[in-house]
Amino acid sequence: MFHIDFSAPVSIHFVGIGGISMSALAELLHRQGFRVSGSDLKSTPLTERLRSLGITICYTQQAENITKELSVIVYTAAVHSDNPELVRARELGLPVLERKDLLGQIMQQYRYVAGVSGTHGKTTTTSMLSLMLMEGNLDPTILVGGVLDSIGGNLHMGSSSYLVAEACEYCNSFLSFYPSDAIILNIEEDHLDFFHDLEDIRRSFRKYAELLPPHGTLVINGDIDRLSELTKDLPAHTVTYGICDTVKDLTAYDYAAADISFDANGFGSYDCYENGTLLGRVFLKVIGRHNISNSLAAAALARAYGVSFEAIAAAAAKYTGTHRRFEYKGSANGVRVYDDYAHHPSEISTTLRAARVCVTGTQKLWCVYQPHTFSRTKAFLHEFAESLSLADVVVLADIYSASREKDPGDISSADIAALLKEKGNKVYHFHSFEEIKKFLSENCQTDDLLITMGAGDIVSVAESLIQG
């Protein structure tokens, strides 16, 4: 594997530079003096930000983009081996480096590296932890898988020896990382185009936990099934967290949330306990029980870094969400429009249950869902129907066509629609975003709540509705 000498910046080219992680890495290296270029298939706000910094970006991926003057080519797991830029790089004998390996090498430049992992909630928890460390004057470098307004994007270049980053399990990417400390939020079946089953996923998370050094801290959800299999004999110190519905459960976790309540906006608050001792009350500006859990995980690791509870509570109260995580987009003819990145049945259920708090009387909860990857849709077909049934009306787009898989021809959004109809739900399936927008404009009523949902480009429907 090619190893970058960060003291001697070279020319580096990113294949797929517009990705949420790749764009942050590209900007980080650019700010460290590297000569950065890249390619992607279309212009986005992320690529335009990079261009404004002076980074050269080509909106075609072709062999001509790769020259002998380049020192290393970076790509992601989503880029196929027959990509013309990768093919040309290998013909020229240029070193190629996968995104996960680059991030791992960057991590080695920091003393304290917090890797936030889990099937769901990584971006939100990474954002919350980042704000807590900033409030505690630790000024970490931050790499987050979303746009966080408080840092002006998906990257913050800190001045300290702390780094906070998401640690994704897909393709075992996180096993190439060098965390000193970690959070494991949850472990569920997902990415079954790579993993064999849940047991395979659990083995990967165990290997991730084993990466931590003896002086490190693992913060882990105390409600994960067969927890001891993941934590037994680890060299690092293990800290559990969880939500307590009764006072007698307070000692079940090292960090506990109790006396939970929600205000009229659906924002949660809770009493935070550390080893059975009340630290104080935390007030959130984001909705749902899941975000109470996310904030508690972040608080636990922030405490391990010596951050005061006062700073933690202040940061939690300032966090208003990350783009594409139940993000309020605006109003369209009196309809409240949100967007969410949920693309797994558990995430969909969590978001819709949280949104239900904001819907009263005759108001309807609309979910406009775009499935992401054929393999995930097929593996969780019945679970998708069950989770989507929590909405009053479901509108389905076709499976995201730009996903990393080819259409196998045996699964489509129509299969989800058929199951929803069997359950008696109102469901509609359209093949184009224009049809979806027209239907929503004609049928949504004032004060209804509409969520566009999915990991693809369905957010453009929400934005189009707002623009009119």
GROMACS .gro file of C-alpha atoms in nm:
model
  468
    1MET     CA    1   0.000   0.000   0.000
    2PHE     CA    2   0.117   0.351  -0.084
    3HIS     CA    3   0.187   0.562   0.226
    4ILE     CA    4   0.156   0.939   0.211
    5ASP     CA    5   0.427   1.157   0.361
    6PHE     CA    6   0.221   1.440   0.508
    7SER     CA    7   0.532   1.651   0.555
    8ALA     CA    8   0.595   1.650   0.180
    9PRO     CA    9   0.269   1.736  -0.007
   10VAL     CA   10   0.230   1.587  -0.355
   11SER     CA   11  -0.027   1.585  -0.636
   12ILE     CA   12  -0.334   1.378  -0.550
   13HIS     CA   13  -0.642   1.303  -0.761
   14PHE     CA   14  -0.980   1.193  -0.622
   15VAL     CA   15  -1.205   0.971  -0.835
   16GLY     CA   16  -1.554   1.065  -0.715
   17ILE     CA   17  -1.443   1.382  -0.537
   18GLY     CA   18  -1.801   1.498  -0.481
   19GLY     CA   19  -1.883   1.229  -0.226
   20ILE     CA   20  -1.956   1.352   0.125
   21SER     CA   21  -1.644   1.185   0.266
   22MET     CA   22  -1.418   1.230  -0.038
   23SER     CA   23  -1.488   1.603  -0.060
   24ALA     CA   24  -1.390   1.651   0.305
   25LEU     CA   25  -1.068   1.456   0.260
   26ALA     CA   26  -0.987   1.651  -0.056
   27GLU     CA   27  -1.036   1.983   0.122
   28LEU     CA   28  -0.832   1.869   0.422
   29LEU     CA   29  -0.534   1.776   0.204
   30HIS     CA   30  -0.571   2.094  -0.001
   31ARG     CA   31  -0.550   2.298   0.319
   32GLN     CA   32  -0.238   2.102   0.414
   33GLY     CA   33  -0.064   2.208   0.093
   34PHE     CA   34  -0.135   1.913  -0.136
   35ARG     CA   35  -0.207   1.980  -0.505
   36VAL     CA   36  -0.557   1.834  -0.530
   37SER     CA   37  -0.772   1.755  -0.833
   38GLY     CA   38  -1.066   1.528  -0.887
   39SER     CA   39  -1.351   1.407  -1.102
   40ASP     CA   40  -1.720   1.338  -1.063
   41LEU     CA   41  -2.029   1.294  -1.275
   42LYS     CA   42  -2.206   1.621  -1.194
   43SER     CA   43  -2.171   1.955  -1.022
   44THR     CA   44  -2.302   1.976  -0.665
   45PRO     CA   45  -2.269   2.228  -0.380
   46LEU     CA   46  -1.984   2.015  -0.244
   47THR     CA   47  -1.788   2.019  -0.571
   48GLU     CA   48  -1.855   2.390  -0.619
   49ARG     CA   49  -1.714   2.455  -0.272
   50LEU     CA   50  -1.397   2.268  -0.371
   51ARG     CA   51  -1.374   2.460  -0.697
   52SER     CA   52  -1.402   2.787  -0.503
   53LEU     CA   53  -1.093   2.681  -0.308
   54GLY     CA   54  -0.899   2.640  -0.631
   55ILE     CA   55  -0.930   2.263  -0.671
   56THR     CA   56  -0.957   2.148  -1.033
   57ILE     CA   57  -1.258   1.923  -1.097
   58CYS     CA   58  -1.358   1.744  -1.418
   59TYR     CA   59  -1.722   1.649  -1.461
   60THR     CA   60  -1.639   1.347  -1.672
   61GLN     CA   61  -1.441   1.044  -1.565
   62GLN     CA   62  -1.204   0.962  -1.847
   63ALA     CA   63  -0.851   0.835  -1.895
   64GLU     CA   64  -0.730   1.178  -2.010
   65ASN     CA   65  -0.778   1.313  -1.657
   66ILE     CA   66  -0.490   1.096  -1.534
   67THR     CA   67  -0.137   1.209  -1.616
   68LYS     CA   68   0.215   1.109  -1.512
   69GLU     CA   69   0.241   1.427  -1.307
   70LEU     CA   70   0.000   1.286  -1.047
   71SER     CA   71   0.153   1.116  -0.744
   72VAL     CA   72  -0.143   0.911  -0.617
   73ILE     CA   73  -0.503   0.835  -0.710
   74VAL     CA   74  -0.773   0.801  -0.439
   75TYR     CA   75  -1.099   0.616  -0.501
   76THR     CA   76  -1.391   0.472  -0.304
   77ALA     CA   77  -1.536   0.122  -0.276
   78ALA     CA   78  -1.821   0.239  -0.501
   79VAL     CA   79  -1.581   0.291  -0.794
   80HIS     CA   80  -1.553  -0.019  -1.012
   81SER     CA   81  -1.218  -0.159  -1.125
   82ASP     CA   82  -1.300  -0.081  -1.490
   83ASN     CA   83  -1.334   0.291  -1.419
   84PRO     CA   84  -1.133   0.458  -1.698
   85GLU     CA   85  -0.936   0.674  -1.456
   86LEU     CA   86  -0.835   0.376  -1.244
   87VAL     CA   87  -0.746   0.176  -1.553
   88ARG     CA   88  -0.527   0.460  -1.682
   89ALA     CA   89  -0.360   0.506  -1.342
   90ARG     CA   90  -0.258   0.142  -1.337
   91GLU     CA   91  -0.133   0.161  -1.698
   92LEU     CA   92   0.093   0.451  -1.592
   93GLY     CA   93   0.206   0.265  -1.282
   94LEU     CA   94   0.065   0.530  -1.050
   95PRO     CA   95  -0.015   0.426  -0.693
   96VAL     CA   96  -0.385   0.400  -0.609
   97LEU     CA   97  -0.525   0.433  -0.260
   98GLU     CA   98  -0.874   0.353  -0.139
   99ARG     CA   99  -1.057   0.621   0.060
  100LYS     CA  100  -1.061   0.412   0.377
  101ASP     CA  101  -0.681   0.373   0.368
  102LEU     CA  102  -0.628   0.746   0.316
  103LEU     CA  103  -0.854   0.823   0.612
  104GLY     CA  104  -0.666   0.566   0.819
  105GLN     CA  105  -0.336   0.733   0.738
  106ILE     CA  106  -0.478   1.074   0.828
  107MET     CA  107  -0.594   0.934   1.162
  108GLN     CA  108  -0.237   0.832   1.242
  109GLN     CA  109  -0.144   1.201   1.247
  110TYR     CA  110  -0.356   1.263   1.559
  111ARG     CA  111  -0.315   1.152   1.920
  112TYR     CA  112  -0.685   1.127   2.004
  113VAL     CA  113  -0.909   0.980   1.733
  114ALA     CA  114  -1.279   0.927   1.803
  115GLY     CA  115  -1.437   0.689   1.551
  116VAL     CA  116  -1.817   0.691   1.559
  117SER     CA  117  -1.964   0.365   1.429
  118GLY     CA  118  -2.298   0.185   1.416
  119THR     CA  119  -2.560   0.086   1.163
  120HIS     CA  120  -2.759   0.405   1.227
  121GLY     CA  121  -2.697   0.748   1.375
  122LYS     CA  122  -2.329   0.798   1.288
  123THR     CA  123  -2.360   1.142   1.132
  124THR     CA  124  -2.582   1.284   1.405
  125THR     CA  125  -2.367   1.145   1.687
  126THR     CA  126  -2.044   1.258   1.520
  127SER     CA  127  -2.193   1.606   1.491
  128MET     CA  128  -2.308   1.611   1.853
  129LEU     CA  129  -1.973   1.487   1.982
  130SER     CA  130  -1.790   1.743   1.769
  131LEU     CA  131  -1.991   2.031   1.912
  132MET     CA  132  -1.938   1.903   2.267
  133LEU     CA  133  -1.561   1.892   2.217
  134MET     CA  134  -1.565   2.238   2.061
  135GLU     CA  135  -1.773   2.371   2.350
  136GLY     CA  136  -1.514   2.213   2.580
  137ASN     CA  137  -1.239   2.411   2.399
  138LEU     CA  138  -1.068   2.101   2.255
  139ASP     CA  139  -1.101   2.228   1.893
  140PRO     CA  140  -1.096   1.889   1.713
  141THR     CA  141  -1.053   1.832   1.344
  142ILE     CA  142  -1.394   1.706   1.226
  143LEU     CA  143  -1.486   1.482   0.934
  144VAL     CA  144  -1.863   1.436   0.926
  145GLY     CA  145  -2.082   1.252   0.676
  146GLY     CA  146  -2.319   1.543   0.631
  147VAL     CA  147  -2.329   1.921   0.613
  148LEU     CA  148  -2.316   2.069   0.963
  149ASP     CA  149  -2.398   2.440   0.960
  150SER     CA  150  -2.209   2.514   1.281
  151ILE     CA  151  -1.878   2.421   1.113
  152GLY     CA  152  -1.978   2.551   0.770
  153GLY     CA  153  -1.975   2.215   0.590
  154ASN     CA  154  -1.847   1.860   0.635
  155LEU     CA  155  -1.497   1.952   0.755
  156HIS     CA  156  -1.349   2.155   1.037
  157MET     CA  157  -0.973   2.192   1.057
  158GLY     CA  158  -0.896   2.199   1.428
  159SER     CA  159  -0.582   2.319   1.600
  160SER     CA  160  -0.552   2.033   1.850
  161SER     CA  161  -0.446   1.667   1.854
  162TYR     CA  162  -0.811   1.553   1.847
  163LEU     CA  163  -0.989   1.409   1.542
  164VAL     CA  164  -1.356   1.308   1.522
  165ALA     CA  165  -1.473   1.100   1.226
  166GLU     CA  166  -1.742   0.858   1.120
  167ALA     CA  167  -1.637   0.495   1.101
  168CYS     CA  168  -1.850   0.312   0.846
  169GLU     CA  169  -1.869  -0.066   0.847
  170TYR     CA  170  -1.950  -0.105   0.475
  171CYS     CA  171  -1.685  -0.318   0.306
  172ASN     CA  172  -1.514  -0.329   0.648
  173SER     CA  173  -1.385   0.022   0.587
  174PHE     CA  174  -1.349   0.093   0.959
  175LEU     CA  175  -1.102  -0.192   0.997
  176SER     CA  176  -0.849   0.024   0.810
  177PHE     CA  177  -0.881   0.301   1.070
  178TYR     CA  178  -0.670   0.388   1.374
  179PRO     CA  179  -0.912   0.502   1.646
  180SER     CA  180  -0.789   0.568   1.997
  181ASP     CA  181  -1.150   0.578   2.116
  182ALA     CA  182  -1.478   0.467   1.964
  183ILE     CA  183  -1.854   0.469   1.984
  184ILE     CA  184  -2.069   0.174   1.874
  185LEU     CA  185  -2.429   0.294   1.851
  186ASN     CA  186  -2.610  -0.017   1.728
  187ILE     CA  187  -2.557  -0.329   1.519
  188GLU     CA  188  -2.825  -0.442   1.274
  189GLU     CA  189  -2.847  -0.619   0.941
  190ASP     CA  190  -2.751  -0.389   0.654
  191HIS     CA  191  -2.516  -0.380   0.355
  192LEU     CA  192  -2.601  -0.741   0.276
  193ASP     CA  193  -2.445  -0.692  -0.066
  194PHE     CA  194  -2.119  -0.722   0.128
  195PHE     CA  195  -2.190  -0.892   0.462
  196HIS     CA  196  -2.327  -1.247   0.474
  197ASP     CA  197  -2.559  -1.195   0.769
  198LEU     CA  198  -2.592  -1.030   1.109
  199GLU     CA  199  -2.329  -1.257   1.265
  200ASP     CA  200  -2.081  -1.148   0.998
  201ILE     CA  201  -2.157  -0.784   1.083
  202ARG     CA  202  -2.112  -0.849   1.456
  203ARG     CA  203  -1.771  -1.007   1.391
  204SER     CA  204  -1.662  -0.693   1.206
  205PHE     CA  205  -1.771  -0.468   1.491
  206ARG     CA  206  -1.581  -0.688   1.736
  207LYS     CA  207  -1.269  -0.653   1.520
  208TYR     CA  208  -1.324  -0.276   1.515
  209ALA     CA  209  -1.344  -0.268   1.895
  210GLU     CA  210  -1.021  -0.467   1.912
  211LEU     CA  211  -0.840  -0.186   1.728
  212LEU     CA  212  -0.858   0.034   2.037
  213PRO     CA  213  -0.540   0.063   2.245
  214PRO     CA  214  -0.529  -0.016   2.620
  215HIS     CA  215  -0.558   0.354   2.708
  216GLY     CA  216  -0.862   0.395   2.482
  217THR     CA  217  -1.233   0.407   2.562
  218LEU     CA  218  -1.513   0.218   2.390
  219VAL     CA  219  -1.857   0.373   2.439
  220ILE     CA  220  -2.118   0.115   2.345
  221ASN     CA  221  -2.496   0.088   2.354
  222GLY     CA  222  -2.573  -0.129   2.656
  223ASP     CA  223  -2.883  -0.271   2.487
  224ILE     CA  224  -2.699  -0.440   2.201
  225ASP     CA  225  -2.780  -0.810   2.198
  226ARG     CA  226  -2.515  -1.041   2.349
  227LEU     CA  227  -2.306  -0.741   2.446
  228SER     CA  228  -2.035  -0.942   2.622
  229GLU     CA  229  -1.936  -1.107   2.293
  230LEU     CA  230  -1.835  -0.763   2.168
  231THR     CA  231  -1.667  -0.632   2.483
  232LYS     CA  232  -1.513  -0.931   2.664
  233ASP     CA  233  -1.135  -0.911   2.714
  234LEU     CA  234  -1.095  -0.591   2.513
  235PRO     CA  235  -0.776  -0.400   2.594
  236ALA     CA  236  -0.966  -0.071   2.602
  237HIS     CA  237  -1.194   0.054   2.881
  238THR     CA  238  -1.562  -0.015   2.806
  239VAL     CA  239  -1.838   0.233   2.893
  240THR     CA  240  -2.206   0.151   2.838
  241TYR     CA  241  -2.496   0.388   2.786
  242GLY     CA  242  -2.871   0.351   2.761
  243ILE     CA  243  -3.216   0.492   2.824
  244CYS     CA  244  -3.383   0.408   3.156
  245ASP     CA  245  -3.762   0.401   3.178
  246THR     CA  246  -3.758   0.348   3.553
  247VAL     CA  247  -3.533   0.485   3.828
  248LYS     CA  248  -3.431   0.135   3.935
  249ASP     CA  249  -3.258   0.088   3.598
  250LEU     CA  250  -3.013   0.376   3.652
  251THR     CA  251  -2.726   0.147   3.746
  252ALA     CA  252  -2.777  -0.075   3.441
  253TYR     CA  253  -2.554   0.157   3.237
  254ASP     CA  254  -2.250   0.373   3.306
  255TYR     CA  255  -2.434   0.663   3.143
  256ALA     CA  256  -2.812   0.673   3.164
  257ALA     CA  257  -3.090   0.899   3.036
  258ALA     CA  258  -3.399   0.911   3.259
  259ASP     CA  259  -3.717   1.115   3.311
  260ILE     CA  260  -3.751   1.173   2.937
  261SER     CA  261  -4.002   1.425   2.807
  262PHE     CA  262  -4.083   1.592   2.475
  263ASP     CA  263  -4.209   1.944   2.412
  264ALA     CA  264  -4.467   2.057   2.156
  265ASN     CA  265  -4.201   2.054   1.881
  266GLY     CA  266  -4.103   1.696   1.959
  267PHE     CA  267  -3.769   1.808   2.107
  268GLY     CA  268  -3.654   1.578   2.387
  269SER     CA  269  -3.501   1.646   2.725
  270TYR     CA  270  -3.369   1.410   2.992
  271ASP     CA  271  -3.177   1.376   3.316
  272CYS     CA  272  -2.822   1.257   3.249
  273TYR     CA  273  -2.667   1.016   3.500
  274GLU     CA  274  -2.301   0.916   3.525
  275ASN     CA  275  -2.246   0.596   3.726
  276GLY     CA  276  -2.576   0.655   3.905
  277THR     CA  277  -2.505   1.020   3.990
  278LEU     CA  278  -2.718   1.293   3.836
  279LEU     CA  279  -2.510   1.535   3.628
  280GLY     CA  280  -2.799   1.755   3.521
  281ARG     CA  281  -3.067   1.792   3.258
  282VAL     CA  282  -3.004   1.793   2.882
  283PHE     CA  283  -3.235   1.983   2.646
  284LEU     CA  284  -3.225   1.897   2.275
  285LYS     CA  285  -3.330   2.090   1.965
  286VAL     CA  286  -3.385   1.774   1.758
  287ILE     CA  287  -3.675   1.532   1.772
  288GLY     CA  288  -3.712   1.171   1.876
  289ARG     CA  289  -3.606   0.918   2.136
  290HIS     CA  290  -3.325   0.803   1.908
  291ASN     CA  291  -3.157   1.143   1.937
  292ILE     CA  292  -3.166   1.119   2.315
  293SER     CA  293  -2.968   0.798   2.278
  294ASN     CA  294  -2.730   0.957   2.025
  295SER     CA  295  -2.662   1.256   2.248
  296LEU     CA  296  -2.601   1.030   2.548
  297ALA     CA  297  -2.339   0.831   2.354
  298ALA     CA  298  -2.167   1.154   2.252
  299ALA     CA  299  -2.179   1.282   2.609
  300ALA     CA  300  -2.018   0.964   2.741
  301LEU     CA  301  -1.715   0.998   2.514
  302ALA     CA  302  -1.694   1.372   2.571
  303ARG     CA  303  -1.674   1.300   2.944
  304ALA     CA  304  -1.392   1.053   2.878
  305TYR     CA  305  -1.209   1.345   2.716
  306GLY     CA  306  -1.262   1.557   3.027
  307VAL     CA  307  -1.536   1.784   2.894
  308SER     CA  308  -1.756   1.931   3.168
  309PHE     CA  309  -2.124   1.849   3.185
  310GLU     CA  310  -2.204   2.219   3.149
  311ALA     CA  311  -2.022   2.229   2.814
  312ILE     CA  312  -2.192   1.907   2.703
  313ALA     CA  313  -2.539   2.040   2.789
  314ALA     CA  314  -2.466   2.373   2.619
  315ALA     CA  315  -2.354   2.197   2.300
  316ALA     CA  316  -2.657   1.967   2.301
  317ALA     CA  317  -2.888   2.269   2.327
  318LYS     CA  318  -2.716   2.434   2.027
  319TYR     CA  319  -2.734   2.133   1.795
  320THR     CA  320  -3.023   2.178   1.552
  321GLY     CA  321  -2.942   1.891   1.319
  322THR     CA  322  -2.732   1.805   1.019
  323HIS     CA  323  -2.851   1.849   0.663
  324ARG     CA  324  -3.062   1.554   0.545
  325ARG     CA  325  -3.136   1.433   0.902
  326PHE     CA  326  -3.502   1.531   0.951
  327GLU     CA  327  -3.404   1.865   0.806
  328TYR     CA  328  -3.677   2.125   0.773
  329LYS     CA  329  -3.666   2.247   0.414
  330GLY     CA  330  -3.951   2.497   0.425
  331SER     CA  331  -4.320   2.529   0.347
  332ALA     CA  332  -4.496   2.458   0.018
  333ASN     CA  333  -4.852   2.594   0.003
  334GLY     CA  334  -4.886   2.546   0.378
  335VAL     CA  335  -4.735   2.195   0.376
  336ARG     CA  336  -4.439   2.148   0.613
  337VAL     CA  337  -4.159   1.986   0.409
  338TYR     CA  338  -3.870   1.791   0.563
  339ASP     CA  339  -3.595   1.569   0.424
  340ASP     CA  340  -3.427   1.269   0.582
  341TYR     CA  341  -3.144   1.035   0.479
  342ALA     CA  342  -3.315   0.721   0.620
  343HIS     CA  343  -3.268   0.422   0.390
  344HIS     CA  344  -3.298   0.121   0.626
  345PRO     CA  345  -3.629  -0.001   0.775
  346SER     CA  346  -3.517   0.078   1.130
  347GLU     CA  347  -3.419   0.432   1.032
  348ILE     CA  348  -3.750   0.485   0.852
  349SER     CA  349  -3.950   0.364   1.152
  350THR     CA  350  -3.749   0.582   1.389
  351THR     CA  351  -3.795   0.895   1.179
  352LEU     CA  352  -4.165   0.842   1.112
  353ARG     CA  353  -4.240   0.776   1.479
  354ALA     CA  354  -4.056   1.092   1.574
  355ALA     CA  355  -4.238   1.291   1.304
  356ARG     CA  356  -4.575   1.162   1.424
  357VAL     CA  357  -4.539   1.383   1.733
  358CYS     CA  358  -4.559   1.686   1.503
  359VAL     CA  359  -4.885   1.574   1.335
  360THR     CA  360  -5.219   1.632   1.505
  361GLY     CA  361  -5.591   1.626   1.426
  362THR     CA  362  -5.671   1.588   1.056
  363GLN     CA  363  -5.315   1.660   0.946
  364LYS     CA  364  -5.151   1.381   0.747
  365LEU     CA  365  -4.798   1.244   0.756
  366TRP     CA  366  -4.668   1.191   0.401
  367CYS     CA  367  -4.355   0.990   0.324
  368VAL     CA  368  -4.198   1.015  -0.020
  369TYR     CA  369  -3.949   0.730  -0.025
  370GLN     CA  370  -3.675   0.642  -0.273
  371PRO     CA  371  -3.527   0.294  -0.208
  372HIS     CA  372  -3.147   0.274  -0.219
  373THR     CA  373  -2.977  -0.034  -0.368
  374PHE     CA  374  -3.157  -0.334  -0.512
  375SER     CA  375  -2.998  -0.578  -0.267
  376ARG     CA  376  -3.116  -0.386   0.040
  377THR     CA  377  -3.467  -0.348  -0.103
  378LYS     CA  378  -3.490  -0.720  -0.174
  379ALA     CA  379  -3.341  -0.830   0.159
  380PHE     CA  380  -3.575  -0.610   0.366
  381LEU     CA  381  -3.880  -0.596   0.140
  382HIS     CA  382  -4.135  -0.685   0.409
  383GLU     CA  383  -3.956  -0.471   0.669
  384PHE     CA  384  -3.971  -0.169   0.435
  385ALA     CA  385  -4.345  -0.213   0.394
  386GLU     CA  386  -4.389  -0.244   0.771
  387SER     CA  387  -4.187   0.068   0.850
  388LEU     CA  388  -4.340   0.281   0.574
  389SER     CA  389  -4.690   0.186   0.691
  390LEU     CA  390  -4.634   0.426   0.983
  391ALA     CA  391  -4.704   0.714   0.742
  392ASP     CA  392  -5.059   0.811   0.645
  393VAL     CA  393  -4.970   0.828   0.278
  394VAL     CA  394  -4.666   0.675   0.105
  395VAL     CA  395  -4.534   0.788  -0.233
  396LEU     CA  396  -4.265   0.568  -0.385
  397ALA     CA  397  -3.999   0.663  -0.637
  398ASP     CA  398  -3.806   0.404  -0.835
  399ILE     CA  399  -3.498   0.248  -0.675
  400TYR     CA  400  -3.209   0.493  -0.694
  401SER     CA  401  -3.068   0.434  -1.040
  402ALA     CA  402  -2.723   0.575  -0.966
  403SER     CA  403  -2.659   0.333  -0.680
  404ARG     CA  404  -2.358   0.104  -0.678
  405GLU     CA  405  -2.549  -0.197  -0.819
  406LYS     CA  406  -2.695  -0.298  -1.154
  407ASP     CA  407  -3.067  -0.373  -1.179
  408PRO     CA  408  -3.110  -0.752  -1.136
  409GLY     CA  409  -3.462  -0.729  -1.277
  410ASP     CA  410  -3.632  -0.913  -0.990
  411ILE     CA  411  -3.707  -0.629  -0.747
  412SER     CA  412  -3.860  -0.282  -0.778
  413SER     CA  413  -4.052  -0.021  -0.583
  414ALA     CA  414  -4.371  -0.178  -0.714
  415ASP     CA  415  -4.302  -0.474  -0.483
  416ILE     CA  416  -4.307  -0.245  -0.178
  417ALA     CA  417  -4.624  -0.080  -0.310
  418ALA     CA  418  -4.798  -0.417  -0.346
  419LEU     CA  419  -4.722  -0.512   0.015
  420LEU     CA  420  -4.843  -0.176   0.143
  421LYS     CA  421  -5.167  -0.213  -0.051
  422GLU     CA  422  -5.216  -0.558   0.104
  423LYS     CA  423  -5.185  -0.392   0.444
  424GLY     CA  424  -5.452  -0.138   0.351
  425ASN     CA  425  -5.217   0.160   0.328
  426LYS     CA  426  -5.250   0.449   0.087
  427VAL     CA  427  -4.955   0.414  -0.149
  428TYR     CA  428  -4.865   0.556  -0.488
  429HIS     CA  429  -4.573   0.471  -0.715
  430PHE     CA  430  -4.436   0.703  -0.983
  431HIS     CA  431  -4.142   0.663  -1.219
  432SER     CA  432  -4.036   1.028  -1.238
  433PHE     CA  433  -3.981   1.308  -0.990
  434GLU     CA  434  -4.198   1.539  -1.202
  435GLU     CA  435  -4.494   1.303  -1.159
  436ILE     CA  436  -4.431   1.288  -0.785
  437LYS     CA  437  -4.414   1.666  -0.752
  438LYS     CA  438  -4.737   1.711  -0.951
  439PHE     CA  439  -4.921   1.453  -0.739
  440LEU     CA  440  -4.803   1.607  -0.412
  441SER     CA  441  -4.889   1.960  -0.522
  442GLU     CA  442  -5.243   1.849  -0.606
  443ASN     CA  443  -5.310   1.630  -0.301
  444CYS     CA  444  -5.124   1.754   0.008
  445GLN     CA  445  -5.328   1.980   0.234
  446THR     CA  446  -5.236   2.280   0.447
  447ASP     CA  447  -5.049   2.181   0.768
  448ASP     CA  448  -4.975   1.828   0.645
  449LEU     CA  449  -4.618   1.714   0.713
  450LEU     CA  450  -4.423   1.572   0.419
  451ILE     CA  451  -4.087   1.395   0.441
  452THR     CA  452  -3.876   1.307   0.139
  453MET     CA  453  -3.666   1.012   0.245
  454GLY     CA  454  -3.375   0.807   0.112
  455ALA     CA  455  -3.001   0.807   0.050
  456GLY     CA  456  -3.030   0.901  -0.317
  457ASP     CA  457  -3.140   1.226  -0.482
  458ILE     CA  458  -3.502   1.235  -0.361
  459VAL     CA  459  -3.416   1.554  -0.169
  460SER     CA  460  -3.454   1.736  -0.502
  461VAL     CA  461  -3.830   1.673  -0.481
  462ALA     CA  462  -3.846   1.856  -0.149
  463GLU     CA  463  -3.641   2.143  -0.287
  464SER     CA  464  -3.853   2.161  -0.600
  465LEU     CA  465  -4.174   2.177  -0.396
  466ILE     CA  466  -4.037   2.464  -0.188
  467GLN     CA  467  -3.935   2.656  -0.498
  468GLY     CA  468  -4.283   2.611  -0.643
   0.00000   0.00000   0.00000
